Amino acid sequence: MASRSRLIAEVDFDRDGVQHGAVRLFHSVHASAYGFIPLPIVVIRNGEGPTAVFIGGTHGDEYEGQVAIAKLARSLRSEEIRGRVILFPQANHPAAMAGLRTSPIDGGNLNRLYPGDPDGTVTQQIAFWIEHELMPRADLVADLHSGGSSLMYLPTALMKFSDNAAMQARTRAALEAFGAPRAYIARGTQGQGADQNSSGAAERNGVVMIGSELGGSGTVTPAALRIAERGLNNLLVHLGILPPERRIAPDTKTRVFEVGGHDYFVYATQEGVFEPLVELGDTVAKGQPAARIHTPETPWREPAEMTFGHDGVVLCQRIPGRTTRGDCLFHLGTDLMES
Ligand code: CA
């Protein structure tokens, strides 16, 4: 079944120079019968060479990637590169324009819908286009995320653990080239099928992919944005698209963590007000109190207390105070033990 994407790119991926435009996602609605949703895209090409694909706005309320990729779209000239850079700063454009994690049109979470469906909802159609039209053109994909509205991260680059040793080594080299102060390698999938996210799509395409969790809280932080900009620049140097003298030296060597299974995560056991008992970056021990959940509507009731299930460093924390049972409050990382 050679089912093809219905989306149409306004840019020619094989033409030299700088092209701006949209990938047209046709969406017939009451106010616009023949209209399309414009997914912004920039192609910068100068002859034969490797291709970098930089994706932002997979989740619409994660902004460092969107801003860093837009800055690159304005600053990078075709004469200074060799090969091709494809910039896709608002992958889920409807979600990004609404400042939401998920699409206001179909509720779709782009990073849970791969490999997508060419005949599906708008978000399924975007996933299909990225997996079947965008990623096959890439030598390296960076899909830049942050914590979104509900989480805050220490600025972190990340990659998925691969059983393929050669792919693992190539991805690890890209992760170190990105130059974030911290990075983690994800082993667990927290109940989400890893095959449904962009890492799964990249794996099916046999392409190196790194991700990030740059900050969060539904805002842009200057430190996280600097890390994103430097990281994208250094990935272009790593690929040979920019010359070596363009590398921007990171402040520190990347400290690499791993994020293991469910015991690295702390979840709320009841509804109420979340009181964190530790800070991002703290080193914690298994059994240490992590959070209390208060019920100020019944102030005589003792708060529930959650503890950490593993030793580690706090990489991620929930932001909103109001919390319900099942919310993720923290997750940890542990220093990667090199074998
Ligand atoms: Ca995200």
Coordinates of C-alpha atoms and ligand atoms in Angstrom, one line a residue:
M1 CA 0.0 0.0 0.0
A2 CA 1.8 3.1 -1.3
S3 CA -0.3 5.6 0.7
R4 CA 1.0 9.1 0.2
S5 CA 0.8 12.2 2.2
R6 CA -1.8 14.8 1.2
L7 CA 0.3 17.6 2.4
I8 CA 2.1 19.8 -0.2
A9 CA 5.4 21.6 0.4
E10 CA 5.7 25.0 -1.2
V11 CA 9.5 24.7 -1.2
D12 CA 11.7 22.6 -3.5
F13 CA 14.0 20.5 -1.3
D14 CA 16.6 20.1 -4.0
R15 CA 17.0 23.8 -5.0
D16 CA 20.1 25.8 -3.9
G17 CA 19.6 29.0 -1.9
V18 CA 17.2 30.0 0.8
Q19 CA 13.5 29.3 0.5
H20 CA 10.7 30.2 2.9
G21 CA 7.2 28.9 2.7
A22 CA 4.7 26.5 4.2
V23 CA 3.8 22.9 4.0
R24 CA 0.1 23.1 3.1
L25 CA -2.2 20.9 5.3
F26 CA -5.6 21.2 3.6
H27 CA -8.4 21.6 6.1
S28 CA -11.9 22.4 4.9
V29 CA -14.0 24.2 7.6
H30 CA -17.0 26.5 7.8
A31 CA -14.9 29.7 7.6
S32 CA -12.6 28.4 4.8
A33 CA -13.9 25.8 2.5
Y34 CA -10.7 25.3 0.4
G35 CA -8.2 26.6 2.9
F36 CA -5.0 25.1 4.2
I37 CA -3.1 25.3 7.5
P38 CA 0.4 26.7 6.8
L39 CA 3.1 24.7 8.6
P40 CA 6.1 27.0 8.3
I41 CA 9.3 25.6 6.6
V42 CA 12.6 27.0 5.5
V43 CA 15.1 25.2 3.3
I44 CA 18.7 26.4 3.0
R45 CA 20.8 24.5 0.5
N46 CA 24.2 24.8 -1.0
G47 CA 25.2 21.8 -3.2
E48 CA 25.6 18.2 -2.3
G49 CA 26.3 17.4 1.4
P50 CA 24.6 16.2 4.5
T51 CA 21.0 17.3 5.6
A52 CA 20.1 18.5 9.0
V53 CA 16.4 18.6 9.9
F54 CA 15.5 20.8 12.9
I55 CA 12.0 20.5 14.4
G56 CA 10.3 22.7 17.0
G57 CA 6.8 23.2 18.2
T58 CA 5.9 19.5 18.2
H59 CA 4.2 20.6 21.5
G60 CA 2.9 24.1 20.9
D61 CA 3.6 25.4 24.5
E62 CA 7.4 24.6 24.2
Y63 CA 9.1 27.7 22.9
E64 CA 12.9 27.5 23.0
G65 CA 13.0 25.3 19.9
Q66 CA 10.5 27.5 18.0
V67 CA 12.5 30.6 18.8
A68 CA 16.0 29.1 18.2
I69 CA 15.0 27.6 14.9
A70 CA 13.3 30.9 13.8
K71 CA 16.6 32.8 14.7
L72 CA 18.5 30.3 12.6
A73 CA 16.1 30.8 9.7
R74 CA 16.9 34.5 9.7
S75 CA 20.7 34.2 10.2
L76 CA 21.9 31.3 8.2
R77 CA 23.0 32.1 4.6
S78 CA 23.3 29.4 1.9
E79 CA 26.8 30.5 1.0
E80 CA 28.2 29.6 4.4
I81 CA 27.0 26.1 4.4
R82 CA 27.6 22.8 2.5
G83 CA 24.6 20.6 2.1
R84 CA 21.2 21.3 3.4
V85 CA 19.3 22.6 6.5
I86 CA 15.6 22.1 6.7
L87 CA 13.9 24.1 9.5
F88 CA 10.4 23.2 10.7
P89 CA 9.9 25.4 13.7
Q90 CA 6.2 24.8 14.4
A91 CA 5.5 21.2 13.5
N92 CA 2.1 21.3 15.2
H93 CA 1.3 24.8 13.9
P94 CA -2.3 24.9 15.2
A95 CA -1.1 23.9 18.7
A96 CA 1.8 26.4 18.6
M97 CA -0.4 29.3 17.5
A98 CA -2.8 28.4 20.4
G99 CA 0.1 28.0 22.9
L100 CA -1.1 24.5 23.7
R101 CA 0.6 21.1 24.0
T102 CA -2.0 19.5 21.8
S103 CA -3.9 20.6 18.7
P104 CA -7.0 22.7 19.3
I105 CA -8.5 21.1 16.1
D106 CA -8.4 17.4 16.9
G107 CA -6.8 17.3 20.4
G108 CA -3.8 15.5 18.8
N109 CA -0.5 15.1 20.6
L110 CA 1.9 15.0 17.7
N111 CA 4.5 13.2 19.7
R112 CA 2.1 10.3 20.4
L113 CA 0.8 9.8 16.8
Y114 CA 3.7 8.5 14.8
P115 CA 3.8 6.9 12.2
G116 CA 0.7 8.9 11.5
D117 CA -2.1 8.4 9.0
P118 CA -2.2 10.1 5.6
D119 CA -6.0 10.0 5.7
G120 CA -6.4 10.7 9.4
T121 CA -7.0 13.8 11.5
V122 CA -4.9 16.9 10.9
T123 CA -2.3 15.9 13.6
Q124 CA -2.1 12.4 12.2
Q125 CA -1.5 13.8 8.8
I126 CA 1.4 16.0 10.1
A127 CA 2.9 12.9 11.8
F128 CA 2.7 11.0 8.6
W129 CA 4.3 13.8 6.5
I130 CA 7.2 14.1 9.0
E131 CA 7.9 10.4 9.1
H132 CA 7.4 9.7 5.4
E133 CA 8.5 13.0 3.7
L134 CA 10.7 15.0 6.0
M135 CA 12.8 12.4 8.0
P136 CA 13.8 10.3 4.9
R137 CA 15.7 13.4 3.7
A138 CA 17.7 13.8 6.9
D139 CA 21.1 12.6 8.0
L140 CA 20.3 14.0 11.5
V141 CA 17.1 15.1 13.1
A142 CA 16.9 17.4 16.2
D143 CA 13.4 17.6 17.7
L144 CA 13.5 20.3 20.3
H145 CA 11.2 20.0 23.3
S146 CA 10.9 21.7 26.7
G147 CA 8.7 20.8 29.6
G148 CA 5.6 22.6 28.4
S149 CA 3.1 24.3 30.6
S150 CA 3.0 21.6 33.3
L151 CA 6.7 20.7 33.7
M152 CA 10.1 22.4 34.2
Y153 CA 13.3 20.8 33.3
L154 CA 17.0 21.5 33.9
P155 CA 18.1 22.3 30.3
T156 CA 18.9 18.9 28.9
A157 CA 19.6 17.2 25.6
L158 CA 18.4 13.6 25.2
M159 CA 18.5 10.5 23.1
K160 CA 16.8 7.2 23.1
F161 CA 18.8 4.1 24.0
S162 CA 19.4 1.9 20.9
D163 CA 20.2 -1.8 20.7
N164 CA 22.1 -1.0 17.5
A165 CA 25.6 -0.2 18.7
A166 CA 26.6 1.7 15.6
M167 CA 23.5 3.9 15.8
Q168 CA 24.0 4.3 19.5
A169 CA 27.5 5.6 19.0
R170 CA 26.5 8.0 16.2
T171 CA 23.6 9.4 18.2
R172 CA 25.8 9.7 21.3
A173 CA 28.4 11.7 19.3
A174 CA 25.6 14.1 18.1
L175 CA 24.4 14.4 21.7
E176 CA 27.8 15.4 22.9
A177 CA 28.3 17.8 20.0
F178 CA 25.0 19.6 20.9
G179 CA 26.9 20.6 24.1
A180 CA 24.1 21.0 26.6
P181 CA 25.3 21.0 30.2
R182 CA 23.3 17.9 30.8
A183 CA 21.9 15.1 28.7
Y184 CA 20.1 11.9 29.3
I185 CA 19.5 8.6 27.6
A186 CA 16.0 7.3 28.0
R187 CA 15.5 3.6 28.5
G188 CA 12.0 3.5 30.0
T189 CA 8.9 4.7 28.1
Q190 CA 6.7 5.7 31.0
G191 CA 3.8 3.8 29.5
Q192 CA 4.0 5.7 26.3
G193 CA 4.9 3.6 23.3
A194 CA 8.3 5.0 22.2
D195 CA 7.3 3.9 18.7
Q196 CA 4.7 6.6 18.7
N197 CA 7.1 9.5 19.2
S198 CA 9.5 11.2 16.9
S199 CA 12.4 8.9 18.2
G200 CA 10.4 5.9 16.9
A201 CA 9.9 7.7 13.6
A202 CA 13.6 8.4 13.3
E203 CA 14.5 4.8 14.2
R204 CA 12.2 3.5 11.5
N205 CA 14.0 5.8 9.1
G206 CA 17.4 4.8 10.3
V207 CA 18.3 8.4 11.0
V208 CA 20.2 9.8 13.9
M209 CA 18.0 11.8 16.2
I210 CA 18.5 13.8 19.3
G211 CA 15.9 15.6 21.4
S212 CA 15.9 18.0 24.2
E213 CA 14.0 19.1 27.3
L214 CA 15.2 22.7 27.5
G215 CA 13.2 24.3 30.2
G216 CA 9.4 24.7 30.4
S217 CA 6.7 26.3 32.5
G218 CA 5.2 27.5 29.2
T219 CA 7.9 30.2 28.8
V220 CA 11.3 31.0 27.3
T221 CA 14.3 31.2 29.6
P222 CA 17.4 33.0 28.4
A223 CA 19.8 30.2 29.6
A224 CA 17.8 27.5 27.9
L225 CA 17.5 29.5 24.7
R226 CA 21.3 30.0 24.6
I227 CA 21.8 26.3 24.9
A228 CA 19.3 25.6 22.1
E229 CA 21.0 28.1 19.7
R230 CA 24.5 26.9 20.5
G231 CA 23.3 23.3 20.2
L232 CA 21.8 23.7 16.7
N233 CA 24.9 25.6 15.5
N234 CA 27.2 22.9 16.9
L235 CA 25.1 20.1 15.3
L236 CA 25.7 21.8 11.9
V237 CA 29.4 21.9 12.6
H238 CA 29.3 18.2 13.7
L239 CA 27.7 17.3 10.4
G240 CA 30.2 19.3 8.3
I241 CA 27.4 21.6 7.1
L242 CA 29.3 24.5 8.8
P243 CA 33.1 24.6 9.0
P244 CA 34.9 23.6 12.3
E245 CA 35.8 27.2 13.2
R246 CA 32.1 28.0 13.6
R247 CA 31.8 25.7 16.7
I248 CA 30.8 27.5 19.8
A249 CA 32.6 25.9 22.8
P250 CA 30.2 24.8 25.6
D251 CA 30.8 26.1 29.1
T252 CA 31.1 22.5 30.5
K253 CA 31.4 19.0 29.2
T254 CA 28.0 17.3 29.0
R255 CA 27.1 15.3 32.1
V256 CA 25.2 12.3 30.8
F257 CA 22.4 10.7 32.8
E258 CA 20.2 7.8 32.2
V259 CA 16.5 7.8 33.0
G260 CA 15.4 4.3 33.8
G261 CA 12.0 2.9 34.6
H262 CA 8.9 3.8 36.7
D263 CA 10.9 4.2 39.9
Y264 CA 12.6 7.3 38.5
F265 CA 9.2 9.0 38.4
V266 CA 7.1 10.4 41.3
Y267 CA 3.4 10.6 40.8
A268 CA 0.6 12.3 42.8
T269 CA -1.4 9.8 44.9
Q270 CA -4.3 12.2 45.4
E271 CA -5.9 15.5 44.4
G272 CA -4.8 18.7 46.1
V273 CA -2.1 21.3 46.2
F274 CA 1.4 20.1 45.4
E275 CA 4.2 21.2 47.8
P276 CA 7.6 20.2 46.3
L277 CA 10.1 19.3 49.0
V278 CA 13.2 19.5 46.8
E279 CA 14.6 21.8 44.0
L280 CA 15.6 21.0 40.4
G281 CA 19.2 19.8 40.4
D282 CA 19.1 18.4 43.9
T283 CA 20.6 15.0 44.6
V284 CA 18.1 12.8 46.4
A285 CA 18.0 9.4 47.9
K286 CA 15.5 6.5 47.6
G287 CA 12.9 6.9 50.4
Q288 CA 13.5 10.7 50.8
P289 CA 10.3 12.8 50.9
A290 CA 9.6 14.3 47.5
A291 CA 6.3 16.1 47.9
R292 CA 3.3 16.7 50.0
I293 CA -0.3 17.1 48.6
H294 CA -2.3 19.4 50.8
T295 CA -6.1 19.7 51.0
P296 CA -6.7 23.2 52.2
E297 CA -10.5 22.7 51.9
T298 CA -10.1 20.2 54.8
P299 CA -7.3 21.9 56.6
W300 CA -7.5 19.4 59.6
R301 CA -6.5 16.6 57.3
E302 CA -2.8 15.6 57.2
P303 CA -1.3 16.1 53.7
A304 CA -0.3 13.0 51.7
E305 CA 3.5 12.5 51.3
M306 CA 5.2 11.0 48.3
T307 CA 8.8 9.7 48.5
F308 CA 11.5 9.1 45.8
G309 CA 11.7 5.5 44.6
H310 CA 15.3 5.7 43.5
D311 CA 18.5 7.7 44.2
G312 CA 19.2 10.3 41.6
V313 CA 19.3 14.0 40.5
V314 CA 16.1 15.9 40.1
L315 CA 15.9 16.7 36.3
C316 CA 12.2 17.6 36.0
Q317 CA 9.5 19.0 38.3
R318 CA 5.7 19.7 37.9
I319 CA 4.8 23.4 37.8
P320 CA 1.1 24.0 38.6
G321 CA 0.1 23.8 42.3
R322 CA -3.2 22.2 41.7
T323 CA -2.6 18.5 41.2
T324 CA -4.7 15.4 40.6
R325 CA -3.9 11.7 41.2
G326 CA -1.7 10.4 38.5
D327 CA 0.1 13.7 37.7
C328 CA 3.9 13.4 37.3
L329 CA 5.5 15.5 40.0
F330 CA 9.2 14.7 39.4
H331 CA 11.6 12.6 37.5
L332 CA 15.1 11.7 38.2
G333 CA 18.3 10.9 36.3
T334 CA 21.3 8.9 37.5
D335 CA 24.8 9.3 36.1
L336 CA 25.3 7.0 33.2
M337 CA 27.6 4.1 34.0
E338 CA 29.8 3.6 31.0
S339 CA 30.3 -0.1 30.3
Ligands
CA1 CA 7.5 18.0 24.9

